[in-house]
Short mmCIF file of C-alpha atoms and ligand atoms in Angstrom, two decimals:
data_model
loop_
_atom_site.label_atom_id
_atom_site.label_comp_id
_atom_site.label_asym_id
_atom_site.label_seq_id
_atom_site.Cartn_x
_atom_site.Cartn_y
_atom_site.Cartn_z
CA UNK A 1 120.05 84.23 100.62
CA UNK A 2 121.53 86.09 97.67
CA UNK A 3 119.15 85.11 94.88
CA UNK A 4 115.88 86.92 94.20
CA UNK A 5 113.10 86.35 96.75
CA UNK A 6 110.47 86.45 94.00
CA UNK A 7 111.17 85.38 90.44
CA UNK A 8 108.75 85.45 87.49
CA UNK A 9 110.01 83.39 84.56
CA UNK A 10 108.18 83.80 81.27
CA UNK A 11 104.78 83.62 82.95
CA UNK A 12 101.55 83.44 80.96
CA UNK A 13 97.99 83.17 82.25
CA UNK A 14 94.93 82.31 80.17
CA UNK A 15 91.42 82.54 81.58
CA UNK A 16 88.55 80.68 79.93
CA UNK A 17 85.81 82.87 78.44
CA UNK A 18 82.77 82.29 76.21
CA UNK A 19 84.94 83.17 73.21
CA UNK A 20 87.72 80.80 74.23
CA UNK A 21 90.81 81.38 76.33
CA UNK A 22 91.73 84.99 77.09
CA UNK A 23 95.41 85.72 77.61
CA UNK A 24 95.85 87.98 80.62
CA UNK A 25 99.61 87.72 81.25
CA UNK A 26 102.16 87.08 78.53
CA UNK A 27 105.91 86.53 78.81
CA UNK A 28 106.14 88.22 82.20
CA UNK A 29 109.62 87.97 83.71
CA UNK A 30 111.02 89.97 86.60
CA UNK A 31 112.90 89.49 89.86
CA UNK A 32 112.33 91.06 93.25
CA UNK A 33 115.19 91.05 95.73
CA UNK A 34 115.21 91.10 99.52
CA UNK A 35 114.06 94.44 100.92
CA UNK A 36 112.96 95.87 97.58
CA UNK A 37 109.79 97.88 97.18
CA UNK A 38 108.37 97.23 93.73
CA UNK A 39 105.26 98.96 92.40
CA UNK A 40 103.24 97.72 89.46
CA UNK A 41 101.32 100.23 87.44
CA UNK A 42 99.17 99.73 84.32
CA UNK A 43 95.66 100.07 82.91
CA UNK A 44 92.56 98.73 84.62
CA UNK A 45 91.85 95.12 83.67
CA UNK A 46 95.31 94.44 82.25
CA UNK A 47 96.33 91.71 84.72
CA UNK A 48 97.96 93.35 87.76
CA UNK A 49 95.86 91.60 90.40
CA UNK A 50 96.48 88.36 88.52
CA UNK A 51 100.24 88.87 89.06
CA UNK A 52 99.67 89.38 92.78
CA UNK A 53 97.35 86.37 93.03
CA UNK A 54 100.10 84.14 91.67
CA UNK A 55 102.64 85.37 94.24
CA UNK A 56 99.99 85.03 96.94
CA UNK A 57 99.53 81.39 95.97
CA UNK A 58 95.88 81.79 94.93
CA UNK A 59 96.44 81.09 91.23
CA UNK A 60 98.84 79.00 89.13
CA UNK A 61 100.39 80.29 85.91
CA UNK A 62 99.20 78.62 82.69
CA UNK A 63 102.86 78.46 81.62
CA UNK A 64 106.21 79.62 82.94
CA UNK A 65 106.93 79.62 86.63
CA UNK A 66 106.96 81.80 89.71
CA UNK A 67 109.57 81.06 92.35
CA UNK A 68 109.59 82.19 95.93
CA UNK A 69 113.10 81.72 97.35
CA UNK A 70 113.90 79.39 94.43
CA UNK A 71 110.85 77.17 94.96
CA UNK A 72 107.61 77.26 92.96
CA UNK A 73 104.82 78.95 94.93
CA UNK A 74 102.85 76.08 96.45
CA UNK A 75 99.93 78.02 97.96
CA UNK A 76 99.23 80.86 100.36
CA UNK A 77 101.39 81.17 103.49
CA UNK A 78 101.86 83.38 106.55
CA UNK A 79 105.13 84.71 105.10
CA UNK A 80 103.03 86.75 102.64
CA UNK A 81 100.65 89.38 104.02
CA UNK A 82 98.09 90.25 101.37
CA UNK A 83 95.98 93.38 101.27
CA UNK A 84 93.28 92.66 98.73
CA UNK A 85 91.78 95.19 96.38
CA UNK A 86 88.39 94.51 97.95
CA UNK A 87 88.75 95.05 101.67
CA UNK A 88 90.00 91.77 103.11
CA UNK A 89 88.24 91.87 106.45
CA UNK A 90 85.91 89.37 108.13
CA UNK A 91 82.47 90.99 108.47
CA UNK A 92 81.56 88.73 111.41
CA UNK A 93 84.51 89.83 113.56
CA UNK A 94 84.93 93.15 115.38
CA UNK A 95 87.79 95.52 114.54
CA UNK A 96 89.80 94.14 117.48
CA UNK A 97 89.14 90.50 116.55
CA UNK A 98 89.95 91.10 112.88
CA UNK A 99 93.41 92.40 113.77
CA UNK A 100 93.96 89.68 116.37
CA UNK A 101 92.90 86.90 113.98
CA UNK A 102 96.25 86.40 112.24
CA UNK A 103 98.11 86.54 115.54
CA UNK A 104 96.41 83.34 116.67
CA UNK A 105 97.35 81.33 113.59
CA UNK A 106 100.11 78.71 113.47
CA UNK A 107 103.23 80.19 111.94
CA UNK A 108 102.54 83.82 112.80
CA UNK A 109 101.30 83.02 116.32
CA UNK A 110 101.99 85.59 119.01
CA UNK A 111 101.77 84.72 122.73
CA UNK A 112 98.41 85.76 124.22
CA UNK A 113 100.07 88.24 126.60
CA UNK A 114 101.64 90.06 123.65
CA UNK A 115 98.57 89.99 121.46
CA UNK A 116 96.70 92.78 123.22
CA UNK A 117 99.71 95.08 122.88
CA UNK A 118 100.10 94.36 119.15
CA UNK A 119 96.38 94.78 118.48
CA UNK A 120 96.27 98.07 120.45
CA UNK A 121 99.34 99.36 118.68
CA UNK A 122 97.89 98.84 115.20
CA UNK A 123 94.42 100.06 116.15
CA UNK A 124 96.11 103.22 117.40
CA UNK A 125 98.31 103.65 114.32
CA UNK A 126 95.31 103.27 112.01
CA UNK A 127 93.06 105.57 114.04
CA UNK A 128 90.67 102.74 114.91
CA UNK A 129 91.11 102.62 118.71
CA UNK A 130 87.66 104.08 119.35
CA UNK A 131 86.08 101.44 117.13
CA UNK A 132 87.65 98.32 118.68
CA UNK A 133 84.29 96.62 119.28
CA UNK A 134 82.58 97.75 116.08
CA UNK A 135 81.85 95.41 113.20
CA UNK A 136 83.12 96.26 109.70
CA UNK A 137 79.60 97.07 108.41
CA UNK A 138 79.53 99.99 110.84
CA UNK A 139 82.79 101.43 109.50
CA UNK A 140 83.26 103.75 106.55
CA UNK A 141 84.95 102.39 103.40
CA UNK A 142 88.19 104.15 104.30
CA UNK A 143 88.11 102.73 107.83
CA UNK A 144 87.53 99.22 106.53
CA UNK A 145 90.53 99.69 104.29
CA UNK A 146 92.64 100.83 107.25
CA UNK A 147 91.46 97.75 109.15
CA UNK A 148 92.61 95.52 106.28
CA UNK A 149 96.00 97.25 106.39
CA UNK A 150 96.27 96.83 110.18
CA UNK A 151 95.50 93.12 109.86
CA UNK A 152 98.25 92.61 107.31
CA UNK A 153 100.87 94.65 109.22
CA UNK A 154 100.08 93.08 112.61
CA UNK A 155 101.43 89.64 111.71
CA UNK A 156 104.69 91.15 110.45
CA UNK A 157 104.96 89.12 107.25
CA UNK A 158 108.26 89.04 105.31
CA UNK A 159 106.39 89.96 102.14
CA UNK A 160 103.68 92.56 101.83
CA UNK A 161 101.53 92.16 98.73
CA UNK A 162 99.31 95.20 98.44
CA UNK A 163 96.61 95.66 95.81
CA UNK A 164 95.65 99.35 95.66
CA UNK A 165 95.63 99.49 99.47
CA UNK A 166 95.15 103.25 99.67
CA UNK A 167 92.75 103.68 96.76
CA UNK A 168 89.63 104.08 98.92
CA UNK A 169 91.16 106.68 101.24
CA UNK A 170 90.81 110.46 101.17
CA UNK A 171 93.94 112.36 100.09
CA UNK A 172 94.95 113.31 103.64
CA UNK A 173 94.64 109.80 105.04
CA UNK A 174 96.28 108.33 101.96
CA UNK A 175 99.34 110.47 102.47
CA UNK A 176 99.46 109.57 106.19
CA UNK A 177 99.16 105.86 105.30
CA UNK A 178 102.03 106.14 102.80
CA UNK A 179 104.27 107.66 105.48
CA UNK A 180 103.18 105.06 108.01
CA UNK A 181 104.07 102.30 105.55
CA UNK A 182 107.53 103.83 105.07
CA UNK A 183 107.93 103.91 108.87
CA UNK A 184 106.86 100.30 109.25
CA UNK A 185 109.35 99.29 106.55
CA UNK A 186 112.10 101.24 108.25
CA UNK A 187 111.43 99.36 111.51
CA UNK A 188 110.72 95.89 110.05
CA UNK A 189 112.53 94.92 106.87
CA UNK A 190 110.08 93.63 104.30
CA UNK A 191 109.91 92.93 100.60
CA UNK A 192 106.94 94.76 99.13
CA UNK A 193 104.89 94.58 95.95
CA UNK A 194 102.36 97.37 95.57
CA UNK A 195 99.78 97.76 92.85
CA UNK A 196 98.67 101.32 92.39
CA UNK A 197 97.07 103.62 89.83
CA UNK A 198 98.84 106.62 91.36
CA UNK A 199 102.11 107.52 89.66
CA UNK A 200 103.03 109.83 92.55
CA UNK A 201 102.43 107.08 95.09
CA UNK A 202 104.56 104.65 93.09
CA UNK A 203 107.48 107.09 92.89
CA UNK A 204 107.20 108.21 96.51
CA UNK A 205 107.25 104.68 97.93
CA UNK A 206 109.13 102.40 95.54
CA UNK A 207 112.68 101.44 94.76
CA UNK A 208 111.53 100.16 91.33
CA UNK A 209 108.42 100.64 89.24
CA UNK A 210 107.19 98.07 86.75
CA UNK A 211 104.99 99.54 84.04
CA UNK A 212 102.85 96.86 82.42
CA UNK A 213 101.09 97.01 79.07
CA UNK A 214 97.42 96.78 78.16
CA UNK A 215 96.05 93.22 78.34
CA UNK A 216 97.67 90.80 78.04
CA UNK A 217 100.02 92.39 80.57
CA UNK A 218 103.64 92.31 79.49
CA UNK A 219 106.46 94.23 81.09
CA UNK A 220 106.59 97.55 79.29
CA UNK A 221 109.54 98.89 81.23
CA UNK A 222 111.13 98.75 84.66
CA UNK A 223 112.20 102.05 86.16
CA UNK A 224 114.69 102.50 89.01
CA UNK A 225 113.61 105.23 91.42
CA UNK A 226 116.69 107.36 92.17
CA UNK A 227 115.77 108.18 95.79
CA UNK A 228 117.00 106.27 98.85
CA UNK A 229 115.36 105.53 102.21
CA UNK A 230 114.32 106.91 104.60
CA UNK A 231 112.28 109.01 102.24
CA UNK A 232 110.79 112.32 103.22
CA UNK A 233 107.82 114.19 101.82
CA UNK A 234 110.25 116.74 100.32
CA UNK A 235 111.17 114.32 97.47
CA UNK A 236 107.83 115.29 95.92
CA UNK A 237 109.45 118.66 95.12
CA UNK A 238 112.64 117.16 93.66
CA UNK A 239 113.19 117.95 89.94
CA UNK A 240 113.87 114.26 89.27
CA UNK A 241 110.51 113.41 90.84
CA UNK A 242 108.77 115.71 88.38
CA UNK A 243 110.71 114.28 85.44
CA UNK A 244 109.91 110.74 86.47
CA UNK A 245 106.24 111.58 86.94
CA UNK A 246 106.00 112.96 83.40
CA UNK A 247 107.83 109.99 81.93
CA UNK A 248 105.74 107.37 83.74
CA UNK A 249 102.47 109.21 83.10
CA UNK A 250 103.24 109.21 79.37
CA UNK A 251 103.94 105.48 79.42
CA UNK A 252 100.86 104.70 81.46
CA UNK A 253 98.56 106.94 79.39
CA UNK A 254 99.75 105.19 76.27
CA UNK A 255 98.81 101.80 77.73
CA UNK A 256 95.44 103.09 79.00
CA UNK A 257 94.71 104.25 75.47
CA UNK A 258 95.70 100.85 74.05
CA UNK A 259 93.44 99.12 76.61
CA UNK A 260 90.54 101.45 75.75
CA UNK A 261 91.01 100.75 72.01
CA UNK A 262 90.87 97.01 72.75
CA UNK A 263 87.57 97.47 74.56
CA UNK A 264 86.14 99.34 71.54
CA UNK A 265 87.34 96.62 69.13
CA UNK A 266 85.76 93.89 71.27
CA UNK A 267 82.43 95.65 71.35
CA UNK A 268 82.32 95.98 67.54
N1 ATP B 1 89.41 84.14 87.84
C1 ATP B 1 89.19 84.74 86.65
N2 ATP B 1 88.52 84.13 85.67
C2 ATP B 1 88.32 84.74 84.48
N3 ATP B 1 88.78 85.96 84.17
C3 ATP B 1 89.47 86.62 85.12
C4 ATP B 1 89.71 86.06 86.41
N4 ATP B 1 90.42 86.97 87.14
C5 ATP B 1 90.61 88.02 86.33
N5 ATP B 1 90.04 87.82 85.14
C6 ATP B 1 90.11 88.74 83.99
O1 ATP B 1 91.48 88.98 83.72
C7 ATP B 1 91.69 90.35 83.38
C8 ATP B 1 92.71 90.96 84.29
O2 ATP B 1 92.19 91.04 85.59
P1 ATP B 1 93.00 91.67 86.81
O3 ATP B 1 92.10 91.60 87.98
O4 ATP B 1 94.32 91.00 86.92
O5 ATP B 1 93.18 93.17 86.30
P2 ATP B 1 93.84 94.44 87.03
O6 ATP B 1 94.99 94.87 86.20
O7 ATP B 1 94.10 94.12 88.45
O8 ATP B 1 92.68 95.55 86.90
P3 ATP B 1 92.24 96.73 87.94
O9 ATP B 1 93.27 97.80 87.80
O10 ATP B 1 90.91 97.17 87.39
O11 ATP B 1 92.16 96.14 89.28
C9 ATP B 1 90.31 91.00 83.42
O12 ATP B 1 89.79 91.06 82.12
C10 ATP B 1 89.49 90.08 84.28
O13 ATP B 1 88.15 90.13 83.91
MG1 MG B 2 93.24 94.75 90.19
#
């Protein structure tokens, strides 16, 4: 497979509202190749989750097309592990059963003998081993988020689609989770799309960063990150890291301002 794994071709999305259709994505085109780590960054409400929902197979574009290995996305599938912005865990299952859930399903099925080992491994990695038999409502927000991450990693999907997966975590845990993700990717090749509001996180983890505009989201610019993998914490101190941070922050701030101005205009 030499072509892109994910291909957006002139994609637009309109959502119906009381005032008529609202354009959320407009002329969005980009490719993601095997093994790439692409972050998407842009103002709140601009259309980032909408982009992920299309790749996930939960939403169809209003025009244009999205191809997964040269075929239009036909619906959700076990090849794509999704970590939703709102914790994607089942409240009626324990921590253990939440992680095990995907391992019992058709295409990502793991033999029962292996399941315990996989579940234990990810509970351990996420610091949830002592909470195996707890239900999500008895976990903190950060722990629920780690559970959602464990669930997605456990089935070893080819694609990881992550919507602000580390947003609810304290700074220490967030940094540990970033490093753990890099480790997982080193061990199991995956193609990743990450939505984040953190410029530092985007630079630290990605091979490319897509900056999108205020709504309707268009591609503002695509930035190649000049660091290879494996990536160590020390890149945070690299002069190019600092330069990139300033450049991306400027771009993002500009779009946040544009989005805020839109909100003011709409309320007038
Ligand atoms: N199913 C839907 N029906 C109608 N409007 C929707 C739907 N999903 C999203 N929207 C609207 O589309 C716009 C973009 O939403 P989206 O969730 O993609 O934003 P986002 O960039 O992920 O924002 P955030 O950073 O706050 O998560 C918002 O104005 C939202 O209200
Ligand atoms: Mg979102």
